[in-house]
Short mmCIF file of C-alpha atoms and ligand atoms in Angstrom, two decimals:
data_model
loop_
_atom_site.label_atom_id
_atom_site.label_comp_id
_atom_site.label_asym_id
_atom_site.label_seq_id
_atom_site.Cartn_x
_atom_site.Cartn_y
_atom_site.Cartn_z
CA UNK A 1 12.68 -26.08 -24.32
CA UNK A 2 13.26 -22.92 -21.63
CA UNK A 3 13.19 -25.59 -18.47
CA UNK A 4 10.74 -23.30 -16.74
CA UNK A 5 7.76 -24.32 -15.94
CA UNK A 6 5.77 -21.18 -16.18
CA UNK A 7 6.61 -18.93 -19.30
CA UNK A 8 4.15 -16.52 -20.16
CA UNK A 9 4.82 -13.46 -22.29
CA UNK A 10 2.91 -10.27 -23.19
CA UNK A 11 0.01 -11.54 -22.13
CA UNK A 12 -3.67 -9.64 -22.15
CA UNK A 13 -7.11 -10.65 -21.25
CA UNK A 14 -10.20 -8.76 -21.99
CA UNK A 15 -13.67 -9.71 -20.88
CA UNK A 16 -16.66 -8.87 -23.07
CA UNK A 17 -20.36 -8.33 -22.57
CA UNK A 18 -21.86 -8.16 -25.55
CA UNK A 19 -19.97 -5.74 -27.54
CA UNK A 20 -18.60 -3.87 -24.43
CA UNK A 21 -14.46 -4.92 -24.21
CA UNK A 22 -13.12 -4.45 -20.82
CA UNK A 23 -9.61 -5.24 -20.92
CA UNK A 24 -8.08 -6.46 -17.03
CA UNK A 25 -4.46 -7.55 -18.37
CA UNK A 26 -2.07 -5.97 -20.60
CA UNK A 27 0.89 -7.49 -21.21
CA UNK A 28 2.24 -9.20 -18.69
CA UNK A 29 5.29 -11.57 -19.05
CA UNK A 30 6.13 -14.07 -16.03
CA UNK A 31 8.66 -16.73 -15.82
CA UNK A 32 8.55 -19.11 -12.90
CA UNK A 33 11.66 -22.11 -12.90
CA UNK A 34 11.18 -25.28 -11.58
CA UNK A 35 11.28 -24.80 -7.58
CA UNK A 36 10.25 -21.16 -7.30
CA UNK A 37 8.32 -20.04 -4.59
CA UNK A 38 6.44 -16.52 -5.98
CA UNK A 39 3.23 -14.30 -3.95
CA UNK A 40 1.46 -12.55 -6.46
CA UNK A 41 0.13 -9.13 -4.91
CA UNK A 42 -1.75 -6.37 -6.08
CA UNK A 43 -5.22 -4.39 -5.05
CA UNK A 44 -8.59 -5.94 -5.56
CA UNK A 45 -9.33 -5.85 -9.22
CA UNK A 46 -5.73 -5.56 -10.29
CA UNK A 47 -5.83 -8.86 -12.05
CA UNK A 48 -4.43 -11.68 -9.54
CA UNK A 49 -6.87 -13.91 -10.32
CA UNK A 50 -7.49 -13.60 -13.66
CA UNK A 51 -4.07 -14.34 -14.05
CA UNK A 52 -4.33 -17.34 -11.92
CA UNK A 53 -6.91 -18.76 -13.77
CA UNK A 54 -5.34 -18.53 -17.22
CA UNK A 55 -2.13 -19.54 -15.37
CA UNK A 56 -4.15 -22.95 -13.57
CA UNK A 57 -5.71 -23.62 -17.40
CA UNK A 58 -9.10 -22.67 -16.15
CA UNK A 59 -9.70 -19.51 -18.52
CA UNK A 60 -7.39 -18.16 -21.32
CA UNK A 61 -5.60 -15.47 -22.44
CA UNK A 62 -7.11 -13.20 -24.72
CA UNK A 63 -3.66 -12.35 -26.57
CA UNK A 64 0.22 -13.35 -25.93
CA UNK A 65 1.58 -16.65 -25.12
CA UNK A 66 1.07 -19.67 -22.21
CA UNK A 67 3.73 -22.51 -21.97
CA UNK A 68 2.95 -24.56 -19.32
CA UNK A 69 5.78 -27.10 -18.28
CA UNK A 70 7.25 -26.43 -22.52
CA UNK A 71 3.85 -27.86 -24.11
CA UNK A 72 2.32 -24.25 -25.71
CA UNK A 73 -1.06 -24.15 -24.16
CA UNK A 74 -2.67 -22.32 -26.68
CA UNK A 75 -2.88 -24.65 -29.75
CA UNK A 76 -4.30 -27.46 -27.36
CA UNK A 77 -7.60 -28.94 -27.33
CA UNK A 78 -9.81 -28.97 -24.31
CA UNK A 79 -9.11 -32.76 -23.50
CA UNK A 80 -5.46 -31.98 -24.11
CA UNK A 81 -5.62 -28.97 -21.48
CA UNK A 82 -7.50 -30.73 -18.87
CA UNK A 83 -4.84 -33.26 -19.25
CA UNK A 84 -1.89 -31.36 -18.72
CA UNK A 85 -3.69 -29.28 -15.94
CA UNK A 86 -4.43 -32.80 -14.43
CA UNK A 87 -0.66 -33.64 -14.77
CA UNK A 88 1.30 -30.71 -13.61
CA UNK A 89 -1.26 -28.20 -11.37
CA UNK A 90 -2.54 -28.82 -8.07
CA UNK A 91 -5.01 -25.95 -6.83
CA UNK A 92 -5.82 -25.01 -3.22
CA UNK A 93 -8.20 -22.05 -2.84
CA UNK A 94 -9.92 -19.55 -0.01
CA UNK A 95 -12.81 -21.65 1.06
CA UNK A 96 -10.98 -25.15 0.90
CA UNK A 97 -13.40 -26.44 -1.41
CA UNK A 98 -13.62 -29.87 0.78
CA UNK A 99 -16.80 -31.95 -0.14
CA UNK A 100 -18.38 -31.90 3.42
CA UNK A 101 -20.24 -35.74 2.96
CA UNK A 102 -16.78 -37.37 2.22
CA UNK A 103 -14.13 -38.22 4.49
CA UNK A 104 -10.80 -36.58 4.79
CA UNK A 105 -9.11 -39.03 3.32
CA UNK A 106 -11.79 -39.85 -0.09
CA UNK A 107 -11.43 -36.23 -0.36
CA UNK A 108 -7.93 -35.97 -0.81
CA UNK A 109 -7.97 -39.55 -2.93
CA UNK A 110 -10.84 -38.07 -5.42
CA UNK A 111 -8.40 -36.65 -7.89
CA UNK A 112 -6.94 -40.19 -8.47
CA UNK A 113 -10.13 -41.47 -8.73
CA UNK A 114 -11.22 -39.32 -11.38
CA UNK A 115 -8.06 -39.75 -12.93
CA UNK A 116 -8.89 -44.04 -12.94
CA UNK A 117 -6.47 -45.12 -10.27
CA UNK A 118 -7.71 -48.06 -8.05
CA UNK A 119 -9.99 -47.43 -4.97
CA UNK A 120 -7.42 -49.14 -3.04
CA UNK A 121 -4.39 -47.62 -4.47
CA UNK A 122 -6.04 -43.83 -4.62
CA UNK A 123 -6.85 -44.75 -0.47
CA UNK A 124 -2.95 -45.67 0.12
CA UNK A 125 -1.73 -42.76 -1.76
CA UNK A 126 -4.11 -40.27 0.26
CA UNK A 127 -3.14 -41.86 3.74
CA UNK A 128 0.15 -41.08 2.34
CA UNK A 129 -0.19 -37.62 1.58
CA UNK A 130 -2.37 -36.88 4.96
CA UNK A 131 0.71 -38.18 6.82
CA UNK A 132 3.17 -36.02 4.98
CA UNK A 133 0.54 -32.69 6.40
CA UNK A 134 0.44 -34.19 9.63
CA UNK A 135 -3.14 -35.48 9.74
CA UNK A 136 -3.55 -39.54 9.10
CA UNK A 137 -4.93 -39.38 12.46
CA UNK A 138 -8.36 -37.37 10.86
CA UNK A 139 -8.20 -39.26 7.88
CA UNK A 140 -12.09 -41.00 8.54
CA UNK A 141 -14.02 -37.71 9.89
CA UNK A 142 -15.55 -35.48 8.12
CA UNK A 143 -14.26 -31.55 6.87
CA UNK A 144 -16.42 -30.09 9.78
CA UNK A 145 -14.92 -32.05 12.11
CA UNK A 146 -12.00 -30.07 11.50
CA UNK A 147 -10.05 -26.65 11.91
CA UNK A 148 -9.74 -24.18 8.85
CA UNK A 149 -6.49 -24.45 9.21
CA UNK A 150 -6.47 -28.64 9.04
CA UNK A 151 -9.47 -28.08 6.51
CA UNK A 152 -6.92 -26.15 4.21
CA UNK A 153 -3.98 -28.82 4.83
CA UNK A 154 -6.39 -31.47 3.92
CA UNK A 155 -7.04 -29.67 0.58
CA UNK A 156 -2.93 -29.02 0.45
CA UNK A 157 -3.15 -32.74 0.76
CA UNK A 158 -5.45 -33.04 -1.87
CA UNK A 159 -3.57 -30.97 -4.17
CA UNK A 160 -0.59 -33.20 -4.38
CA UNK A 161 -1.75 -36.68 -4.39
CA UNK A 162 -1.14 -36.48 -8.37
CA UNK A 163 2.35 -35.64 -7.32
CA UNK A 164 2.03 -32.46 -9.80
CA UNK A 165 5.39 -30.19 -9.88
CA UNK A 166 3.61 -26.91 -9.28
CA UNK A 167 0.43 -25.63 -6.52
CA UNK A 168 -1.46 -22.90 -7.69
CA UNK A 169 -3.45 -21.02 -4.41
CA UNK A 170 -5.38 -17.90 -4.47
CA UNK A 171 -5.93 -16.15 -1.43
CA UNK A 172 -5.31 -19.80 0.62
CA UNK A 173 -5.15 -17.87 3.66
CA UNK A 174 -7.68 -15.51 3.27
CA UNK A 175 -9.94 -17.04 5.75
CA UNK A 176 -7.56 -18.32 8.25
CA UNK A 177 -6.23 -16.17 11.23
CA UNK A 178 -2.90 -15.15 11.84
CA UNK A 179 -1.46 -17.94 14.06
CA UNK A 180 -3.35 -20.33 11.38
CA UNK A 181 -1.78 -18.58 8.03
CA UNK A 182 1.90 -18.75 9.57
CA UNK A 183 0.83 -22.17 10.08
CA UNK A 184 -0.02 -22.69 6.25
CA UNK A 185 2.71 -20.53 4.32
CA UNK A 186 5.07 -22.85 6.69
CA UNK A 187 3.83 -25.78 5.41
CA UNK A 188 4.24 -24.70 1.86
CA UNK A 189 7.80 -23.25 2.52
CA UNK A 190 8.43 -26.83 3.51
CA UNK A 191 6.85 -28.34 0.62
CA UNK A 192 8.93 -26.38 -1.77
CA UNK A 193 12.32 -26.46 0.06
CA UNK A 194 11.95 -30.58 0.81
CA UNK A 195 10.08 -31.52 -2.56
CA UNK A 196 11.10 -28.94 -4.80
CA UNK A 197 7.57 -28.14 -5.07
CA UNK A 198 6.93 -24.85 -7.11
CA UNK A 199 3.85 -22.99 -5.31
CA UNK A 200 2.53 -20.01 -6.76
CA UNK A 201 -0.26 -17.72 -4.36
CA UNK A 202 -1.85 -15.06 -3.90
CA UNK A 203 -1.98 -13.06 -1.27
CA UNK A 204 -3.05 -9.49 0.15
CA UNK A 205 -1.25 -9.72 3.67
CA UNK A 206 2.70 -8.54 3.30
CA UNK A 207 3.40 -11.05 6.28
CA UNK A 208 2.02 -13.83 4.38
CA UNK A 209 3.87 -12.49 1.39
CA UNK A 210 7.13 -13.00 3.37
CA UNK A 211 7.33 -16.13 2.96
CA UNK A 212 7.93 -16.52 -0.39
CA UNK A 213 10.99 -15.81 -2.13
CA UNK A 214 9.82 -14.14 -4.93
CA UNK A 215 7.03 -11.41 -4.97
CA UNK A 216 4.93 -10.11 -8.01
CA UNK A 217 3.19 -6.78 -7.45
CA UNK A 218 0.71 -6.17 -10.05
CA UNK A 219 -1.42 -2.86 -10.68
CA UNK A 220 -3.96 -2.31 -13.34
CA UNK A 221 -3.16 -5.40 -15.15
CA UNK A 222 0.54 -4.50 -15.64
CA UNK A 223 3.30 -5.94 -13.67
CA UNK A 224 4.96 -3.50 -11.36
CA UNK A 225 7.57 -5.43 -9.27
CA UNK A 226 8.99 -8.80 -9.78
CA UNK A 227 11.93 -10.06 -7.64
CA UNK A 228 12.90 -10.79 -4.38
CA UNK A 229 10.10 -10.85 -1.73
CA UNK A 230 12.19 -8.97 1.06
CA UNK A 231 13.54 -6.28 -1.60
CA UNK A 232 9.67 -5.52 -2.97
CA UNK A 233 8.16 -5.64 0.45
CA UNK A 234 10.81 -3.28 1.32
CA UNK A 235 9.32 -1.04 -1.22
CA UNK A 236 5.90 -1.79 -0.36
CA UNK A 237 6.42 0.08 2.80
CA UNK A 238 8.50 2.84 1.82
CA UNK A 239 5.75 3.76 -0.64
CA UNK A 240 2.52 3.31 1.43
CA UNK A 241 4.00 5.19 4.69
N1 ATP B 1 -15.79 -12.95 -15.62
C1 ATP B 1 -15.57 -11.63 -15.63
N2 ATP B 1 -16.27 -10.82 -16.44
C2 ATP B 1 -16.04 -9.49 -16.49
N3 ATP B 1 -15.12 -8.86 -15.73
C3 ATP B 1 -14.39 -9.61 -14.90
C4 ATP B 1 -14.57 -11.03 -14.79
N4 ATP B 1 -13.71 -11.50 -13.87
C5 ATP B 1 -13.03 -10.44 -13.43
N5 ATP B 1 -13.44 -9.30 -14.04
C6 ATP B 1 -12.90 -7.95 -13.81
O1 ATP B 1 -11.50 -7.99 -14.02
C7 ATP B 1 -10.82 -7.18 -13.07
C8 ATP B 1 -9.79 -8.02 -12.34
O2 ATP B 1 -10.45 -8.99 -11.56
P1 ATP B 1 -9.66 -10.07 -10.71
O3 ATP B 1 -10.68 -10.98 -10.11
O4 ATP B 1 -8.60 -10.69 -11.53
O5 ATP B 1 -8.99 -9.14 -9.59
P2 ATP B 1 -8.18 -9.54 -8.29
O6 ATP B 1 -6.87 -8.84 -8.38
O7 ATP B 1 -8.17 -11.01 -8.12
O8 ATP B 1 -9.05 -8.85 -7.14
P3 ATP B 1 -9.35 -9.34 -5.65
O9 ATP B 1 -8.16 -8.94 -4.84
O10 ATP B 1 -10.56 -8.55 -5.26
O11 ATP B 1 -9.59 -10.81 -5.64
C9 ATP B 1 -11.89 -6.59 -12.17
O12 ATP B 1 -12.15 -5.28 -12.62
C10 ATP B 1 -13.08 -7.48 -12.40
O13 ATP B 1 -14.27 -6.79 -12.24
MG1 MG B 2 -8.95 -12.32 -6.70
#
């Protein structure tokens, strides 16, 4: 086994309508170790999400090969997949994804419900995890009672009440202002430096990018930079000015 936890190589993914093959990745090879911290950049339509969703188990690859955490995605069944996902991924996305009827705190304990932990135990675990975002005081209203910003720790929240090794986010600050996003990438930059949490996102916004220590810059499907954040923001600018 590598020891990463992400190990993807030469990976494609074509979509089809009918007989019509549009191909969106081509090739790509990524290897994340336990306790990375990596932005995934890139135009609209260059394949960020696409590659987060085979990444998250939600879609897969077309062609090349997915081992998630050493199991080799590809030759499992659906159970088996939902399983590991379950296990190892916790996903925050743009619009929160909160179920507005529920309290803060059944929202983040849902997971562990669905996964057949006790009411009572799922309840302590939550209160838990609100603490660790800085929000047991919310934990009985409701998402709308809240800020986007609180709305999207909540969901952080909910992401790791499994206690999975790696967050998966696209675009989590995409609709959160400035002062609000800087809020959020610090929170993950804690979460990975004080849990060894591996977080994964995607972002459009170079400042948000910053925070990570590793960037991915991907165009038309292909990787074009992968290494340091500062060093390929660097570039960024050079070539856009
Ligand atoms: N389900 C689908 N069926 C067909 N084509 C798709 C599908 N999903 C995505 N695509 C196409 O694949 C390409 C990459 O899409 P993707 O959503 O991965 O881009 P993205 O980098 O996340 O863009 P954005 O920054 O706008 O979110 C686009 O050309 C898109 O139209
Ligand atoms: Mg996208």
């Amino acid at each position: 086994m590598s020891g990463l936890l992400i190990d993807i190589r030469q990976v494609t993914k074509s979509y089809f309508s009918g007989s019509v093959e549009t191909q969106v990745l081509f090739g790509v090879d990524l290897a994340v170790p336990r306790g990375d911290f990596l932005a995934v950049m890139g135009q609209s339509g260059s394949g960020k999400s696409t590659l987060m969703n085979i990444l998250g188990c939600l879609d897969q690859a077309t062609g090349g090969s997915y081992f998630l955490n050493g199991v080799d995605t590809l030759t499992l069944s659906r159970n088996e997949l939902a399983n590991i996902r379950n296990r190892t991924i916790g996903f925050v996305f743009q619009s929160f994804n909160l179920i507005k009827r529920m309290s803060v705190a059944e929202n983040v304990a849902l997971p562990l419900i669905y996964a057949g932990v006790s009411r009572a135990r799922a309840h302590a675990k939550a209160l838990l995890e609100l603490e660790r975002v800085g929000l047991k005081d919310m934990a009985k209203r409701t998402p709308n009672q809240l800020s986007g910003g609180q709305q999207q720790r909540v969901a952080i929240a909910r992401a790791l009440v499994g206690d999975p090794p790696l967050i998966l986010a696209d675009e989590p600050t995409g609709n959160l202002d400035t002062q609000t996003s800087v809020e959020i990438m610090r929170s993950f930059q804690q979460l990975n430096e004080e849990r060894g949490i591996t977080i994964l996102l995607v972002t459009h916004e170079p400042d948000i990018a910053a925070y990570s220590k590793r960037l991915v810059r991907l165009k038309d499907g292909r990787v074009l930079y992968d290494g340091p954040a500062a060093e390929g923001l660097h570039q960024m600018n050079a070539t856009t000015v």
